Every structure is written in structure tokens, then in C-alpha cells.
Coordinates of C-alpha atoms and ligand atoms in Angstrom, one line a residue:
X1 CA -93.8 143.2 214.3
X2 CA -93.2 143.8 210.5
X3 CA -95.8 141.5 208.9
X4 CA -95.1 142.8 205.4
X5 CA -91.5 141.8 205.7
X6 CA -92.5 138.4 207.1
X7 CA -95.1 137.9 204.4
X8 CA -92.5 138.6 201.7
X9 CA -90.0 136.2 203.3
X10 CA -92.5 133.4 203.6
X11 CA -93.6 133.9 199.9
X12 CA -90.0 134.0 198.9
X13 CA -89.3 130.6 200.6
X14 CA -92.5 128.9 199.3
X15 CA -92.3 130.3 195.7
X16 CA -88.7 130.8 194.9
X17 CA -86.1 129.2 197.2
X18 CA -87.3 126.4 199.4
X19 CA -83.8 125.0 199.4
X20 CA -82.4 128.1 201.1
X21 CA -84.7 127.3 204.0
X22 CA -84.0 123.5 203.8
X23 CA -87.7 122.9 203.1
X24 CA -89.0 119.6 201.9
X25 CA -91.6 120.6 199.4
X26 CA -94.2 118.1 198.0
X27 CA -95.4 118.0 194.5
X28 CA -98.4 120.2 195.4
X29 CA -96.1 122.8 196.9
X30 CA -96.8 122.1 200.5
X31 CA -94.2 122.3 203.3
X32 CA -94.5 121.5 207.0
X33 CA -95.2 124.7 208.9
X34 CA -93.0 123.5 211.7
X35 CA -90.1 123.1 209.3
X36 CA -90.6 126.6 207.8
X37 CA -91.0 128.3 211.2
X38 CA -87.9 126.7 212.6
X39 CA -85.8 128.1 209.8
X40 CA -87.5 131.5 209.9
X41 CA -87.0 131.6 213.7
X42 CA -83.2 130.9 213.4
X43 CA -82.5 134.5 212.6
X44 CA -84.6 136.2 215.3
X45 CA -85.2 139.0 212.7
X46 CA -88.7 139.8 213.8
X47 CA -88.0 140.4 217.4
X48 CA -90.3 137.5 218.5
X49 CA -90.8 133.9 217.8
X50 CA -93.0 133.5 214.7
X51 CA -95.9 131.1 215.2
X52 CA -98.6 129.5 213.0
X53 CA -101.0 132.2 214.3
X54 CA -98.8 134.8 212.6
X55 CA -99.1 133.0 209.3
X56 CA -102.9 132.6 209.7
X57 CA -103.1 136.3 210.6
X58 CA -101.2 137.4 207.5
X59 CA -103.2 135.1 205.2
X60 CA -106.6 136.2 206.5
X61 CA -105.7 139.9 206.5
X62 CA -104.1 140.2 203.1
X63 CA -106.2 141.4 200.2
X64 CA -104.5 138.7 198.1
X65 CA -104.8 135.1 199.3
X66 CA -101.3 134.1 198.6
X67 CA -101.1 130.9 200.7
X68 CA -103.2 128.0 201.7
X69 CA -102.8 126.6 205.2
X70 CA -104.1 123.1 205.8
X71 CA -103.6 121.5 209.2
X72 CA -99.8 121.4 209.7
X73 CA -98.9 122.4 206.2
X74 CA -98.6 125.6 204.1
X75 CA -98.2 126.3 200.4
X76 CA -98.1 129.3 198.1
X77 CA -101.1 129.2 195.8
X78 CA -99.3 130.9 192.9
X79 CA -96.2 132.7 191.8
X80 CA -93.7 129.8 191.9
X81 CA -90.4 130.1 190.1
X82 CA -88.3 127.1 191.2
X83 CA -87.5 124.6 188.5
X84 CA -89.6 121.7 189.8
X85 CA -93.1 122.6 188.5
X86 CA -95.7 122.1 191.1
X87 CA -98.9 120.2 190.4
X88 CA -101.9 122.5 190.1
X89 CA -105.6 121.5 189.9
X90 CA -107.2 122.2 186.6
X91 CA -110.6 123.9 186.4
X92 CA -113.1 125.7 184.2
X93 CA -112.1 129.3 184.1
X94 CA -114.5 132.3 184.0
X95 CA -115.3 133.3 180.4
X96 CA -113.0 136.3 180.5
X97 CA -109.7 136.8 182.4
X98 CA -107.4 139.8 182.5
X99 CA -103.7 140.4 182.5
X100 CA -101.9 143.6 183.3
X101 CA -98.6 144.2 181.6
X102 CA -96.2 146.9 180.5
X103 CA -95.8 148.9 177.3
X104 CA -92.4 147.3 177.0
X105 CA -93.8 143.7 176.8
X106 CA -96.9 144.3 174.7
X107 CA -95.4 143.7 171.2
X108 CA -93.8 140.4 172.3
X109 CA -97.0 139.3 174.0
X110 CA -99.1 140.0 170.9
X111 CA -96.7 138.2 168.7
X112 CA -95.7 135.2 170.9
X113 CA -98.5 135.0 173.4
X114 CA -98.3 135.1 177.2
X115 CA -95.3 133.1 178.5
X116 CA -94.6 132.3 182.1
X117 CA -91.3 134.1 181.8
X118 CA -89.4 133.4 185.1
X119 CA -92.4 131.7 186.8
X120 CA -93.9 128.3 186.4
X121 CA -97.2 129.5 185.0
X122 CA -98.8 132.5 183.3
X123 CA -100.9 134.5 185.8
X124 CA -104.3 136.0 185.0
X125 CA -106.8 138.0 187.1
X126 CA -110.5 137.7 187.3
X127 CA -111.0 141.4 187.4
X128 CA -109.7 144.5 185.5
X129 CA -108.9 146.2 188.8
X130 CA -106.7 143.4 189.9
X131 CA -105.0 143.3 186.5
X132 CA -104.3 147.0 186.8
X133 CA -102.7 146.5 190.3
X134 CA -100.6 143.6 188.9
X135 CA -99.6 145.7 185.8
X136 CA -98.7 148.7 187.9
X137 CA -95.8 146.7 189.4
X138 CA -94.1 147.1 186.0
X139 CA -95.7 150.2 184.3
X140 CA -97.4 153.2 185.9
X141 CA -99.9 153.2 183.1
X142 CA -100.2 149.4 182.4
X143 CA -101.8 147.8 179.4
X144 CA -104.7 145.5 180.3
X145 CA -105.3 142.4 178.2
X146 CA -108.5 140.5 177.9
X147 CA -108.1 136.8 177.6
X148 CA -110.9 134.9 175.9
X149 CA -110.7 132.1 178.4
X150 CA -114.0 130.5 177.3
X151 CA -112.7 130.0 173.8
X152 CA -109.3 128.9 174.9
X153 CA -110.7 126.4 177.3
X154 CA -113.2 125.1 174.6
X155 CA -110.2 124.7 172.3
X156 CA -108.4 122.5 175.0
X157 CA -106.1 124.9 176.7
X158 CA -105.6 123.9 180.3
X159 CA -106.5 126.4 183.1
X160 CA -105.3 125.9 186.7
X161 CA -106.8 127.3 189.9
X162 CA -104.6 129.8 191.7
X163 CA -107.1 131.3 194.2
X164 CA -110.4 133.0 193.9
X165 CA -108.9 135.8 191.8
X166 CA -105.9 134.2 190.1
X167 CA -105.9 131.7 187.3
X168 CA -102.9 130.0 185.7
X169 CA -102.0 128.6 182.3
X170 CA -98.8 127.1 180.9
X171 CA -99.0 129.5 177.9
X172 CA -101.7 131.6 176.2
X173 CA -101.5 131.9 172.4
X174 CA -102.0 135.3 170.9
X175 CA -105.3 134.5 169.2
X176 CA -107.0 134.6 172.6
X177 CA -105.6 137.9 173.6
X178 CA -106.8 141.4 173.0
X179 CA -106.1 144.8 174.4
X180 CA -108.8 146.4 176.6
X181 CA -109.3 150.1 176.0
X182 CA -109.6 151.6 179.4
X183 CA -111.8 154.8 179.5
Ligands
HQG1 C1 -94.7 139.6 180.9 C2 -97.8 139.0 191.8 C3 -92.5 139.6 177.1 C4 -96.0 139.6 181.7 C5 -98.7 139.7 190.9 C6 -95.4 140.2 183.0 C7 -99.4 138.5 190.2 C8 -94.0 138.8 178.6 C9 -94.0 139.6 183.1 C10 -98.3 137.5 190.1 C11 -94.4 137.8 177.7 C12 -93.9 138.5 184.0 C13 -97.7 137.3 188.8 C14 -93.8 137.7 176.5 C15 -95.6 137.6 179.5 N1 -92.9 138.6 176.2 N2 -93.1 139.7 178.3 N3 -94.2 136.8 175.6 N4 -95.4 137.0 178.3 N5 -94.8 138.7 179.7 O1 -94.2 139.0 187.8 O2 -98.3 138.1 185.9 O3 -98.2 140.2 194.8 O4 -93.7 136.8 186.5 O5 -96.9 140.5 181.1 O6 -99.6 140.5 191.6 O7 -96.9 140.2 186.4 O8 -96.4 138.6 194.4 O9 -95.9 137.8 186.3 O10 -95.3 141.6 183.0 O11 -100.5 138.0 190.8 O12 -98.6 137.9 195.3 O13 -93.7 139.2 181.8 O14 -97.3 137.9 191.0 O15 -98.4 138.5 193.0 O16 -94.0 139.0 185.3 O17 -97.4 138.6 188.2 P1 -94.4 138.1 186.6 P2 -97.2 138.8 186.6 P3 -97.9 138.8 194.5

């Protein structure tokens, strides 16, 4: 059973293309597990019928908590790109957040700020290590940015809760961003 492949397919459906799976998605990003599974199981791609237990297994064994499963519903906690912007809960962020990015993007980010690009929100990490992991998806030697979330929040910027390690913003202006020198 290829759980990595299944995990990617579920995240793809919940974050990027609910319509491809004929999912009704509510404004908080939730869909009915039954609806999702009946679409996933149409293809028989995984050699067995996928059940809610498979989703619970993936979510509890992943180092990143990508989804939230509540009763008969599931949603992605971050990463969305479809045009209808889902409602996220605002919160008080940690004083400092981090963002791992590429050498290619750094000048634009320092000039224009962090933009959501193809996603609904800008994603930030609570730890340098996680920001390094995120940044390595785009650059072998990523640049790590430190976000002065305390100041930005005090100035009225909204922060939204992703999960324990991920915070979201609509946009982060350059004045709250500085490069972290990694030893
Ligand atoms: C960059 C994955 C130019 C930004 C990850 C990033 C994360 C700019 C890229 C989550 C820019 C967007 C999200 C600007 C930002 N000019 N480039 N003004 N502002 N950028 O993938 O944060 O494993 O949409 O630095 O691990 O990299 O899938 O966002 O390089 O948690 O669960 O534009 O997705 O999670 O890239 O990653 P992304 P991200 P999963």
C-alpha cells in the first residue's frame, strides 16, 4: 500500500482540485470523508479499498500534520490554491516565525514582501529547521528569513493558524522580514 502516493492525492484533492473529485467543500475547507473516499476508490489505484482508518493512519504518522479529521469530515490545514479562499481562524503568532526560500526569489521578497504566489496564504514555520526543510524544496542551500511576527501582529497584520508548526498570512510587508545568517 503506497501511503505516500495516497497522501499526495488526498492533499491534491483538498488543497488544489476539489472539483476534479466532485467534492463539495465548505467555507472552512471541510469535505465529507465518504464523498472523498468514494471518488478515490473509483480508480482502485491502491490495490485495496481506502478507508477512514487509512486517512487517520497517514495523518498521525506524518511528521507534518497536513489535515484535520473531525467526525465524518476532513480538511487540509494549509497549502490551498483553489480560487475560493477558505476561512482560517486568526490567532496570536509566536514572536518570531521563519520562512525558507530560494536565492532566486530573495530579491523580490525583500522588495515586495512575502506574497502567497499560487497559494491562498503565505506560509511560515515556527522553527528554523522546518523552514530549512520547506526551503530545500526549491533550493539546495535555502535562504532562511526571520519574520518579526510580534511587531507585525502589534501593527495589525492578521495571522491565521495552520497547525502547530505552520502559520499563515495574506501578505508580509518587507519591513518585518530579515535574512537569518545560518552558521
Ligand atoms: C516564494 C509545503 C517571489 C516563497 C511546504 C516560496 C510548506 C516569492 C514560493 C507549504 C515572493 C511559493 C508552503 C515574492 C514568496 N517574489 N517569490 N514576492 N513571496 N515567494 O510552495 O511557503 O509538504 O507556494 O518564498 O512544506 O514554499 O506540501 O510556498 O518559495 O509548508 O505539506 O514563492 O507547502 O507543505 O512556494 O510552502 P509555495 P512555501 P507540504
